[in-house]
Structures are given as structure tokens and as C-alpha cells.
Coordinates of C-alpha atoms and ligand atoms in Angstrom, one line a residue:
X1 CA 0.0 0.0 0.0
X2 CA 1.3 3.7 -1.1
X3 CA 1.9 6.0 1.9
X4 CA -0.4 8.1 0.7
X5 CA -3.0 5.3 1.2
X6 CA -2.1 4.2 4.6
X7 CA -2.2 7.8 6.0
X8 CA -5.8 8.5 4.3
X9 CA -6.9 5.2 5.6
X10 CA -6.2 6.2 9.2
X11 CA -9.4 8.3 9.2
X12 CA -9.7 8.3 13.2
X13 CA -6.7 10.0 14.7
X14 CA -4.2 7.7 15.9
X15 CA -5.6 4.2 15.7
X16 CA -2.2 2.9 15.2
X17 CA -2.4 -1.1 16.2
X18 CA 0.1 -3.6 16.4
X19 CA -2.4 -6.7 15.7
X20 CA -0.3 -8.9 14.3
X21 CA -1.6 -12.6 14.3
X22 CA 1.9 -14.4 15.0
X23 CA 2.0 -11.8 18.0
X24 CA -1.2 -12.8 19.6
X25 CA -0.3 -15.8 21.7
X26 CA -2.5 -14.8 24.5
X27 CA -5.2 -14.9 22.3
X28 CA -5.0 -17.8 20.7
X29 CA -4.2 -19.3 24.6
X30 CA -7.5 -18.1 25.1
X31 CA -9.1 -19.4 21.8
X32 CA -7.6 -22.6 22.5
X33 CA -8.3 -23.2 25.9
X34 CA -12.1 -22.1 25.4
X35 CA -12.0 -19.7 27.9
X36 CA -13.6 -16.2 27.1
X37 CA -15.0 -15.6 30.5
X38 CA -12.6 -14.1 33.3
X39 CA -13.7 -15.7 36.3
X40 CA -14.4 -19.2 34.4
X41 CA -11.2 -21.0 35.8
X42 CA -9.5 -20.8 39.6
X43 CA -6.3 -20.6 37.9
X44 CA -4.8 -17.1 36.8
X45 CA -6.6 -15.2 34.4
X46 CA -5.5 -13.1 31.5
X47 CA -6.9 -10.5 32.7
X48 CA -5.3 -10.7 36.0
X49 CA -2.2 -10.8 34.3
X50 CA -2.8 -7.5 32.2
X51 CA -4.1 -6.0 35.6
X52 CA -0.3 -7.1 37.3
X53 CA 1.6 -5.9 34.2
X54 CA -0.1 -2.8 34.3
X55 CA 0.1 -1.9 37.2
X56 CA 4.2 -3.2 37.1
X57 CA 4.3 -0.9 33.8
X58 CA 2.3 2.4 35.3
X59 CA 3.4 2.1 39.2
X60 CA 0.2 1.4 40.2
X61 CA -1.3 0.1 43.4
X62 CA -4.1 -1.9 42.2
X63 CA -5.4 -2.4 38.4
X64 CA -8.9 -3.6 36.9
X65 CA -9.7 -4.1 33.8
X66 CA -13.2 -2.8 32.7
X67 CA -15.7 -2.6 29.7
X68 CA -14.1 1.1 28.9
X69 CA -13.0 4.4 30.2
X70 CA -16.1 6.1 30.7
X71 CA -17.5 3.1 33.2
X72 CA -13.6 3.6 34.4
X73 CA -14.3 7.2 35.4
X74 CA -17.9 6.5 36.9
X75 CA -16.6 3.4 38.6
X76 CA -14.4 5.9 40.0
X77 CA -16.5 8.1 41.0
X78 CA -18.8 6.0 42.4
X79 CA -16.6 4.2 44.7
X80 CA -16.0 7.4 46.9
X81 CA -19.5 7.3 48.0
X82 CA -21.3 10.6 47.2
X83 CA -24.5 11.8 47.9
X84 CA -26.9 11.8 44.4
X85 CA -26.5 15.3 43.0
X86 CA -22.7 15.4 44.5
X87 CA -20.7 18.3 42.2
X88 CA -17.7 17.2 40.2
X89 CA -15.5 20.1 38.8
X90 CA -14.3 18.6 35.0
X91 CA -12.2 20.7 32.3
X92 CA -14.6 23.0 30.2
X93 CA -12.6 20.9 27.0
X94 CA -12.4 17.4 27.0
X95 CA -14.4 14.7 25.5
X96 CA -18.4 14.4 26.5
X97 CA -17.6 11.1 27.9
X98 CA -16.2 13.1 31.0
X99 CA -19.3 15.0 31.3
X100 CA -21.7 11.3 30.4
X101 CA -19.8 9.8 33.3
X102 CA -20.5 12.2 36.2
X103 CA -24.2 12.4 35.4
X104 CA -25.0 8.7 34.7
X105 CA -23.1 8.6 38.3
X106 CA -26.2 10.4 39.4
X107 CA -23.6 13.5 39.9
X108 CA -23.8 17.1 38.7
X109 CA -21.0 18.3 35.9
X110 CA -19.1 22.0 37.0
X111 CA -17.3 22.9 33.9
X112 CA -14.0 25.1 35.1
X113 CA -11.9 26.4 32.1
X114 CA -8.5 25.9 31.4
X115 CA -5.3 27.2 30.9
X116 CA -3.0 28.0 27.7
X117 CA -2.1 24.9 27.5
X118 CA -6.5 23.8 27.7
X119 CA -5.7 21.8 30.9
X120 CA -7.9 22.9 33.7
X121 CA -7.3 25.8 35.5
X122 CA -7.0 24.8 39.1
X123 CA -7.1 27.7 40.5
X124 CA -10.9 28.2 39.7
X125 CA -11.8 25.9 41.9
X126 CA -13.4 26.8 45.2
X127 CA -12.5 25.7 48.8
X128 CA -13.9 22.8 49.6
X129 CA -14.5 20.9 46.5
X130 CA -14.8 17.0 46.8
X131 CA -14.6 15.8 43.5
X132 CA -12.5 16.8 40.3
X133 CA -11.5 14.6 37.3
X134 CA -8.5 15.7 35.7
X135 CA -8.1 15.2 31.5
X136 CA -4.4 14.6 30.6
X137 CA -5.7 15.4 27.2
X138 CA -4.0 14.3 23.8
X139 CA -1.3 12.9 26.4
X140 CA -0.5 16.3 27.6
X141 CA -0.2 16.2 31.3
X142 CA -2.6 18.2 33.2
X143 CA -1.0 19.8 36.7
X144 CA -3.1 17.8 39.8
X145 CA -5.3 20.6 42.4
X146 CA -3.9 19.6 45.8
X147 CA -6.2 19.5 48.8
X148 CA -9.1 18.1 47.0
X149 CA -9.8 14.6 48.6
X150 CA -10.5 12.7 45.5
X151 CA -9.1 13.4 42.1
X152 CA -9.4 11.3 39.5
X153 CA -7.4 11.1 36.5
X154 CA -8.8 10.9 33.1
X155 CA -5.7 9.3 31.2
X156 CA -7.9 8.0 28.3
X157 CA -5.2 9.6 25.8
X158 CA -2.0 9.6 27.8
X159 CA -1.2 6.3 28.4
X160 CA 2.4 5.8 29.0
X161 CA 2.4 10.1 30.0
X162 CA 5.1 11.0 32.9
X163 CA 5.0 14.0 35.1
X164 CA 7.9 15.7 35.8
X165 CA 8.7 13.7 38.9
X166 CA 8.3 10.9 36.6
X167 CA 5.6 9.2 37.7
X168 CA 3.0 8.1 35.6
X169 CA -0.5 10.4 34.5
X170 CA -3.0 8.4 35.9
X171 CA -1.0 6.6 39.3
X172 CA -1.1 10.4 41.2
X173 CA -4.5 11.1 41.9
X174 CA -7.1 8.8 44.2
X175 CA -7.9 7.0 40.5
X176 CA -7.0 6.8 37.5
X177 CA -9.0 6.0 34.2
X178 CA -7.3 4.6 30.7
X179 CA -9.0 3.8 27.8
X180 CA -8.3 1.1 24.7
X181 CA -11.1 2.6 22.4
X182 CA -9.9 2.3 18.8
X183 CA -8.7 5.8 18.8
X184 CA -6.1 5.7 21.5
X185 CA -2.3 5.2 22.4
X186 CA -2.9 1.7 22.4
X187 CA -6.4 -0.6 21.1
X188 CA -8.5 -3.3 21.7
X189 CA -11.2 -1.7 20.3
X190 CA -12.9 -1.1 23.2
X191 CA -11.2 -1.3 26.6
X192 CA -10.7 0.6 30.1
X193 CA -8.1 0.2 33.0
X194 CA -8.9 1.7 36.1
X195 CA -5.7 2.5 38.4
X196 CA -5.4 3.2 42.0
X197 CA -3.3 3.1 45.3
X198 CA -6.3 3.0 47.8
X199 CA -6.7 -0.6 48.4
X200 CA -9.6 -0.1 49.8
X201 CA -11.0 1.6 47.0
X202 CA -10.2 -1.1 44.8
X203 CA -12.2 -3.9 46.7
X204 CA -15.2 -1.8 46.3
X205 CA -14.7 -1.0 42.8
X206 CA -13.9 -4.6 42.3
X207 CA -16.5 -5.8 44.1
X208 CA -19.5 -3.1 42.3
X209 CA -17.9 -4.2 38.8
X210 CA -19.2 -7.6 39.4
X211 CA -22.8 -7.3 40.7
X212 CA -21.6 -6.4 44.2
X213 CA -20.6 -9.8 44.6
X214 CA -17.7 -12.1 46.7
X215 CA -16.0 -13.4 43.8
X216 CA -13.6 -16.3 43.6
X217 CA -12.9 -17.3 40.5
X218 CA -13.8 -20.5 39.0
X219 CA -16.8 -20.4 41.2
X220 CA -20.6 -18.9 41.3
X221 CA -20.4 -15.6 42.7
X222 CA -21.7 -15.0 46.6
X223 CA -23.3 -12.2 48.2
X224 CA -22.2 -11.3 51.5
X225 CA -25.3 -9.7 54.0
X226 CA -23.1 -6.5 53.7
X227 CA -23.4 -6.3 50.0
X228 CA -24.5 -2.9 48.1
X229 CA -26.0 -3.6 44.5
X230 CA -23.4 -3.4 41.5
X231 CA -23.6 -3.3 37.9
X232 CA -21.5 -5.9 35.4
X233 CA -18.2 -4.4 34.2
X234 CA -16.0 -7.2 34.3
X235 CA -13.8 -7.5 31.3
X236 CA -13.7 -10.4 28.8
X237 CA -10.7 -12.7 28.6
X238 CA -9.8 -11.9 24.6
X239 CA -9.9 -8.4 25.1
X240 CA -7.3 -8.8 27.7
X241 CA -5.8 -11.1 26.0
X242 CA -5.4 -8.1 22.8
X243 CA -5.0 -5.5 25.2
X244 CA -2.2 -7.4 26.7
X245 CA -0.4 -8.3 23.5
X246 CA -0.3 -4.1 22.7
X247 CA 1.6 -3.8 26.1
X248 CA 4.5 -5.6 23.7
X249 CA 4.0 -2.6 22.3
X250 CA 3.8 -0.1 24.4
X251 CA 7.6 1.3 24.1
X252 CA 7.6 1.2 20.3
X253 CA 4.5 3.1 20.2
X254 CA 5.7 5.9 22.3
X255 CA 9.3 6.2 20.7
X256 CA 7.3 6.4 17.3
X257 CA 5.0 8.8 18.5
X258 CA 8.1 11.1 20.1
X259 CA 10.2 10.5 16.8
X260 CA 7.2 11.7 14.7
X261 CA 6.5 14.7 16.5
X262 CA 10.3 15.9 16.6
X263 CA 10.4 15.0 12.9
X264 CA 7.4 17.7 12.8
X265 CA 8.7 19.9 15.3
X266 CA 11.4 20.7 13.5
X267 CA 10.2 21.4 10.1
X268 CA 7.1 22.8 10.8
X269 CA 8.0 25.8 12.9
X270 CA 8.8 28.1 9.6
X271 CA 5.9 30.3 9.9
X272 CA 4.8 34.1 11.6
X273 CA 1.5 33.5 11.2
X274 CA 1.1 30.2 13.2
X275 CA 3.2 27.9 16.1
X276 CA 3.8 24.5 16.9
X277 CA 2.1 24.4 20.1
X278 CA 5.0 22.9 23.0
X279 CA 4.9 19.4 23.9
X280 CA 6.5 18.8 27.8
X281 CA 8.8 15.6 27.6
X282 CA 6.7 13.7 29.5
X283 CA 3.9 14.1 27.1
X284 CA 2.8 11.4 24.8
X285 CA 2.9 13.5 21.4
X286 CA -0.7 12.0 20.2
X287 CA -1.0 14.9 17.7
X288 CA 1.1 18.1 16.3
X289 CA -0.9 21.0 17.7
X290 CA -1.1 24.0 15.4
X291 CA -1.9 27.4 16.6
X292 CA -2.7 29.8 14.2
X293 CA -3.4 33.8 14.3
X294 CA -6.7 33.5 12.9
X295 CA -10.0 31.0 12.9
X296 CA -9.6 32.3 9.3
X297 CA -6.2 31.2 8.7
X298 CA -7.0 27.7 10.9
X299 CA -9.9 27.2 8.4
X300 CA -7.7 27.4 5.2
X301 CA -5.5 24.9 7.0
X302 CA -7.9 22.9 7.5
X303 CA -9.8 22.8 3.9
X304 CA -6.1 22.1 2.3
X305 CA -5.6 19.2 5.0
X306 CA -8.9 18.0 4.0
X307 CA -8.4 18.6 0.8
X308 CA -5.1 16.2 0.1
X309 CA -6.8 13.8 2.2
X310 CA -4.6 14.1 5.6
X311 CA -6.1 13.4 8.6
X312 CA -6.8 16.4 10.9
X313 CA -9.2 17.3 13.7
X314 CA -10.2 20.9 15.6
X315 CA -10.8 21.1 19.4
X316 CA -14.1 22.7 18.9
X317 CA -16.3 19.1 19.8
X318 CA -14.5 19.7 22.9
X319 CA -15.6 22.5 24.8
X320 CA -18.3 21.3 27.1
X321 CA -20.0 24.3 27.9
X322 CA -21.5 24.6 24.3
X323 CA -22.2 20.8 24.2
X324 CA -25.6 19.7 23.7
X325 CA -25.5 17.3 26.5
X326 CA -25.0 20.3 28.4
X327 CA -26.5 22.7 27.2
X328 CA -29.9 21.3 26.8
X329 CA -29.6 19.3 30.3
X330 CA -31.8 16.8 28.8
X331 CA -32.3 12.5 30.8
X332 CA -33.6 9.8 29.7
X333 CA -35.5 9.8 33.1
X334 CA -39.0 11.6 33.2
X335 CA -37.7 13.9 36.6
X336 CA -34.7 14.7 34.4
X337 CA -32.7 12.7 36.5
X338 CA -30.0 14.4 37.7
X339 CA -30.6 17.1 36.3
X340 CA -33.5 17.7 38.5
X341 CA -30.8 17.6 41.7
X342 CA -28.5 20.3 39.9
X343 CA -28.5 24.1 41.3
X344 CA -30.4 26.3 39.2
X345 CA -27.6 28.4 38.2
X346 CA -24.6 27.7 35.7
X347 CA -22.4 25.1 35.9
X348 CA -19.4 26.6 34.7
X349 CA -16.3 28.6 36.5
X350 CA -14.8 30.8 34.0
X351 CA -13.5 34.1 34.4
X352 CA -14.3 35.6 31.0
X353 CA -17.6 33.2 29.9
X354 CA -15.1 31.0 27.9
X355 CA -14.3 33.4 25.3
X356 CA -10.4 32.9 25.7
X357 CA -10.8 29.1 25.4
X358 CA -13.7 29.6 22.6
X359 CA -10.6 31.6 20.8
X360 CA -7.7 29.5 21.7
X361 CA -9.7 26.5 20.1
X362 CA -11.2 28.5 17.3
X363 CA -7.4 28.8 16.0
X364 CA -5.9 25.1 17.0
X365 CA -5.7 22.7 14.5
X366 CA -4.2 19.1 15.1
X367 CA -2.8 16.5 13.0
X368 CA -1.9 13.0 14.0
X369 CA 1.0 11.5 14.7
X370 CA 2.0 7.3 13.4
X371 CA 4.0 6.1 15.9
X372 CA 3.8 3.0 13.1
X373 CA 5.8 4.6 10.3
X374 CA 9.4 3.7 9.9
X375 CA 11.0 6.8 10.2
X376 CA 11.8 7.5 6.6
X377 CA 7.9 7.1 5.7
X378 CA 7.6 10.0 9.4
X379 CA 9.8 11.8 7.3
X380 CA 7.9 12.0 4.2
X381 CA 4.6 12.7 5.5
X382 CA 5.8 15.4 7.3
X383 CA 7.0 16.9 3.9
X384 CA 3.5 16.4 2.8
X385 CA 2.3 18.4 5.7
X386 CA 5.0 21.2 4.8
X387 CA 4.2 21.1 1.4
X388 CA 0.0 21.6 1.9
X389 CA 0.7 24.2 4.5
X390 CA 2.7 26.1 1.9
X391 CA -0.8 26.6 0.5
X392 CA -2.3 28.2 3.5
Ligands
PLP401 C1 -11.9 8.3 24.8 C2 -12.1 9.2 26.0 C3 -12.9 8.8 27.0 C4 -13.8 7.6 26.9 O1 -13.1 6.4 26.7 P1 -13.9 5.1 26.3 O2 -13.0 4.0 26.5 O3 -14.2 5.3 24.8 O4 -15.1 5.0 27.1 C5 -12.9 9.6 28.2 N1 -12.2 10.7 28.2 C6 -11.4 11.1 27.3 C7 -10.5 12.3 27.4 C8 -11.3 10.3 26.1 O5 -10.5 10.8 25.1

């Protein structure tokens, strides 16, 4: 296939995967054993394994594997035991599923805006808040509020992300939430890992993610008189088994992904008009970030991209506060469920209404990186990308 193929066929961002059927032992252990089921057997499970070699790979406490990121974060949240209608502070940009989580938690979304670098701006929040989930988005780490009792870390795009202590995004905070959607650092199409050090935490959320039950595997689950009602989250064992295999892969990934972005780096920054937004080095470079001096300019950028068929995304989608699920603060439930719980006033901290961030993302323009590409092929799309933006 020509280069020019395999970039157009990468329509999502990202999506890089190294399925590779000689690769997929654990798979075909599975296949071959006939066991799909994670709790079928007493003896160790793939997704136990995954779990250990996650948590060996992030330096986490405790690991378990769920359905996706999303039940991730509300698993989260719902392990530190709010009261329905509980406020959680979220970034004013990040993905819906943020804002999807907290309120199918029963829990009422306060959008807070962010800073330059659109991570949230900690310093909005008030005294006393409980509950904030942090977005490390496009594997750019996001700073951690201190003093807030639980913070959760939305890592969904920065697995394999260091802050500058080193430490991994997603092992600082009371959780942390990854996600193996197709359109992440690593796939199995769908897929979440839910990190944390509080042991105790991670019995309940262990314990809610399998109907509230006792568990020991290879048996019938038990209820204990104690037990609280749960949903069913548990994981299957050939999505461990896949998600386990792209650990393999982990380190090639993120090499490619910082090879591409230097690559791009480098030859991009040529213009007045626009910059390469800065990447920290503990930053998985997901995506090139452009910032241009216009939403004119941005546009332009963004007709040519489309144009020679390279894949490209705005921010816009992002910004909460103008998202229909907000906006309209429409349920499913006839109250309007929990909605109905919310104060009647705007759920947003912003100094300026958003119209700084509404700019910012108005002129930002991604393009994504293939950690995949031998580096010659990195090289020559990156001319590509020159060449277009010449255009602009
Ligand atoms: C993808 C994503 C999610 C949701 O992950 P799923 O595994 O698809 O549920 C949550 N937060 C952010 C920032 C994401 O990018």
C-alpha cells in the first residue's frame, strides 16, 4: 500500500495497532483453551495478568480491567461514595464522555476552564470541592489541584504520560482512568483500566464491577449480608488477551509517537503566522498541535488538509460548555434525573464566559502523529504536511 494510502486510511486520529496474528499468543491461549470468561477458571486469568503488568508498567497500586473508560471514570466516581447530585469540577474541553460519566453517576457536571495549555485551571476551583476529574488530554499532562480529597485522572489519551517527577498520569490522583477505544495510544477496540493506590477503593470497585458480589474465580459468585447492589463491568478474557499483546508494544509506540512529533517539530515551525504548540517531555505527542493567528487562517489549514486527504481534527467538539448534553440538560429519566438535583444556576467557573478558550480552540488545529511509520515514511509525511501548509 502507497503512503499516501495508509495515512488516508487512518481516518480516526491515531488508531495505530500492532495486531499482528503471530503476536497474539494470548489470544489464541484463550481461543484454544475455550476460555472467554474471566472468572471461568481458579487458575490465573488473562486479565489478571494484564491487571499485574499494568500496574508493574504504570506504578500502580491496584489495576482492573473494565468494559471502557467512561464506566472507568464513573466506577471511580462511584466508589468514593457521594451523595446523588454530589458536584464534580471537569475541564470545560475534553471529550463528553467526562461530562456522560458524572451524570450517569447520578452526579452534577461544573465545567472550570483551562489554561493555555487547555488543561484545567486549578485555581478556579473553590474551597472545599470534593470531587474533580482531571483530563491529561492528547497525552498532555494536566498539573493535579492539591487538597481536593479525590481526584481522579482521566488518562484515556495519555497512556504511557510522565509528570515531571516521573511518575506516571494516571497513578497520582485517588484514580486513575485509561482507555483502549480504537482511537487511543494503544487498542482493543474497546477497553478501560482503572488504576489506583487505595486498596480499599479497589475492593469496592472490584466488588460493584461484578454485581456487588464475593468473587472467587472459578466459582458462582456469593453475596455477602453487607453487600450494596453493582452493575457488570467485568472484562472479557480476549480483550485482555489483545489488550495485553499491545503492552508488547507499548515502548515502540511511544518512541514512534516522540520520533514523529520531533520529525514535525522541526520542520514545521517556519511560519509568523502560526506555532507549533510545545509538547513537555513527559507528554505522549498524540498529535502536532497548530496554533494559528486566525479561525480564518485555521480554516484554510484545515480545507487544504482535507483537501489532500490528511487526517486532521479541531478542538471545537471539545468544549463542554457549548455541548448539547449540556447545554440542553436533557435525561432519559421523566424527573430529568439528575438534572433535576442540579442548582439552578450555571455550571461553569470561567473568568471571561469561555471566550479565551472559545478563541484558543477556534485557531488550533491538530494533526496526528504514526508512531507505526518507519522513520523514513515519518519523514515523508511530514513533507506532505509542509508542502500543503505552503498553501495556506
Ligand atoms: C476516549 C475518551 C474517554 C472515553 O473512553 P472510552 O474507553 O471510549 O469510554 C474519556 N475521556 C477522554 C478524554 C477520552 O478521550
Amino acid at each position: 500500500m502507497t503512503l499516501d494510502k495508509r495515512l488516508g486510511q487512518r481516518f480516526l486520529p491515531y488508531g495505530a495497532n500492532y495486531l499482528d496474528w503471530p503476536d497474539m499468543q494470548e489470544l489464541r491461549d484463550a481461543i484454544e483453551r475455550g476460555v472467554l470468561f474471566r472468572y471461568q477458571t481458579e487458575t490465573e486469568s488473562v486479565a489478571s495478568r494484564l491487571e499485574r503488568r499494568a500496574a508493574e508498567r504504570l506504578g500502580a497500586g491496584h489495576v482492573l480491567a473494565v468494559h471502557n473508560c467512561t464506566e472507568a471514570l464513573r466506577l471511580a466516581l462511584i466508589s468514593t461514595r457521594p451523595r446523588a447530585g454530589d458536584l464534580v469540577h471537569i475541564p470545560a474541553v475534553t471529550f463528553v464522555a467526562v461530562a456522560g460519566a458524572v451524570l450517569s453517576s447520578g452526579l452534577i457536571p461544573v465545567m472550570v476552564d483551562v489554561d493555555d495549555s487547555l488543561s484545567m485551571d486549578a485555581s478556579l476551583l473553590p474551597p472545599g470541592t470534593q470531587r474533580v476529574i482531571v483530563a491529561h488530554m492528547e497525552g498532555t499532562v494536566a498539573p493535579l489541584p492539591d487538597g481536593v480529597p479525590y481526584v481522579i485522572e482521566d488518562a484515556a489519551q495519555a497512556l504511557g504520560a510522565t509528570f515531571p517527577d516521573g511518575r506516571h498520569a494516571g497513578t497520582r490522583g485517588y484514580a486513575g482512568a485509561f482507555s483502549f477505544h480504537h482511537n487511543k495510544v494503544l487498542t482493543s477496540g474497546e477497553g478501560g483500566l482503572l488504576t489506583t493506590d487505595n486498596r480499599a477503593a479497589w475492593e469496592t470497585m472490584r466488588c460493584y464491577h461484578d454485581h456487588g458480589s464475593a468473587r472467587v474465580p472459578g466459582h458462582y459468585p456469593t453475596w455477602n449480608q453487607d453487600a450494596y447492589y453493582g452493575e457488570n463491568l467485568v472484562t472479557s478474557e480476549e480483550v485482555a488477551a489483545i489488550q495485553y499483546q499491545q503492552f508488547r508494544h507499548l515502548d515502540d509506540v511511544l518512541g514512534g509517537l516522540e520520533r514523529h512529533y520531533a520529525i514535525a517539530v522541526e520542520a514545521l515551525a517556519c511560519r509568523a503566522d502560526m506555532k507549533v504548540l510545545p509538547r513537555a517531555a513527559g507528554d505522549v505527542k498524540t498529535s502536532v498541535r497548530l496554533r494559528w493567528d486566525s479561525r480564518a487562517l485555521r480554516d484554510a489549514a484545515v480545507s487544504a488538509f482535507t483537501q489532500r486527504g490528511i487526517a486532521n481534527w479541531t478542538l471545537d467538539k471539545y468544549l463542554l460548555p457549548a455541548h448539547p448534553v449540556t447545554t440542553s440538560r436533557r435525561s432519559l429519566y421523566a424527573d430529568g434525573f439528575p438534572w433535576n438535583l442540579a442548582p439552578d444556576k450555571p455550571l461553569a467557573l470561567s473568568r471571561d464566559g469561555f471566550a479565551r478558550t472559545r478563541d484558543l480552540l477556534d485557531r488550533t488545529l491538530c494533526v496526528p502523529l504514526s508512531p507505526e511509520l518507519p522513520e523514513n515514511d515519518q519523514i515523508h509525511a511530514v513533507r506532505i504536511l509542509r508542502k500543503t501548509l505552503e498553501s495556506v
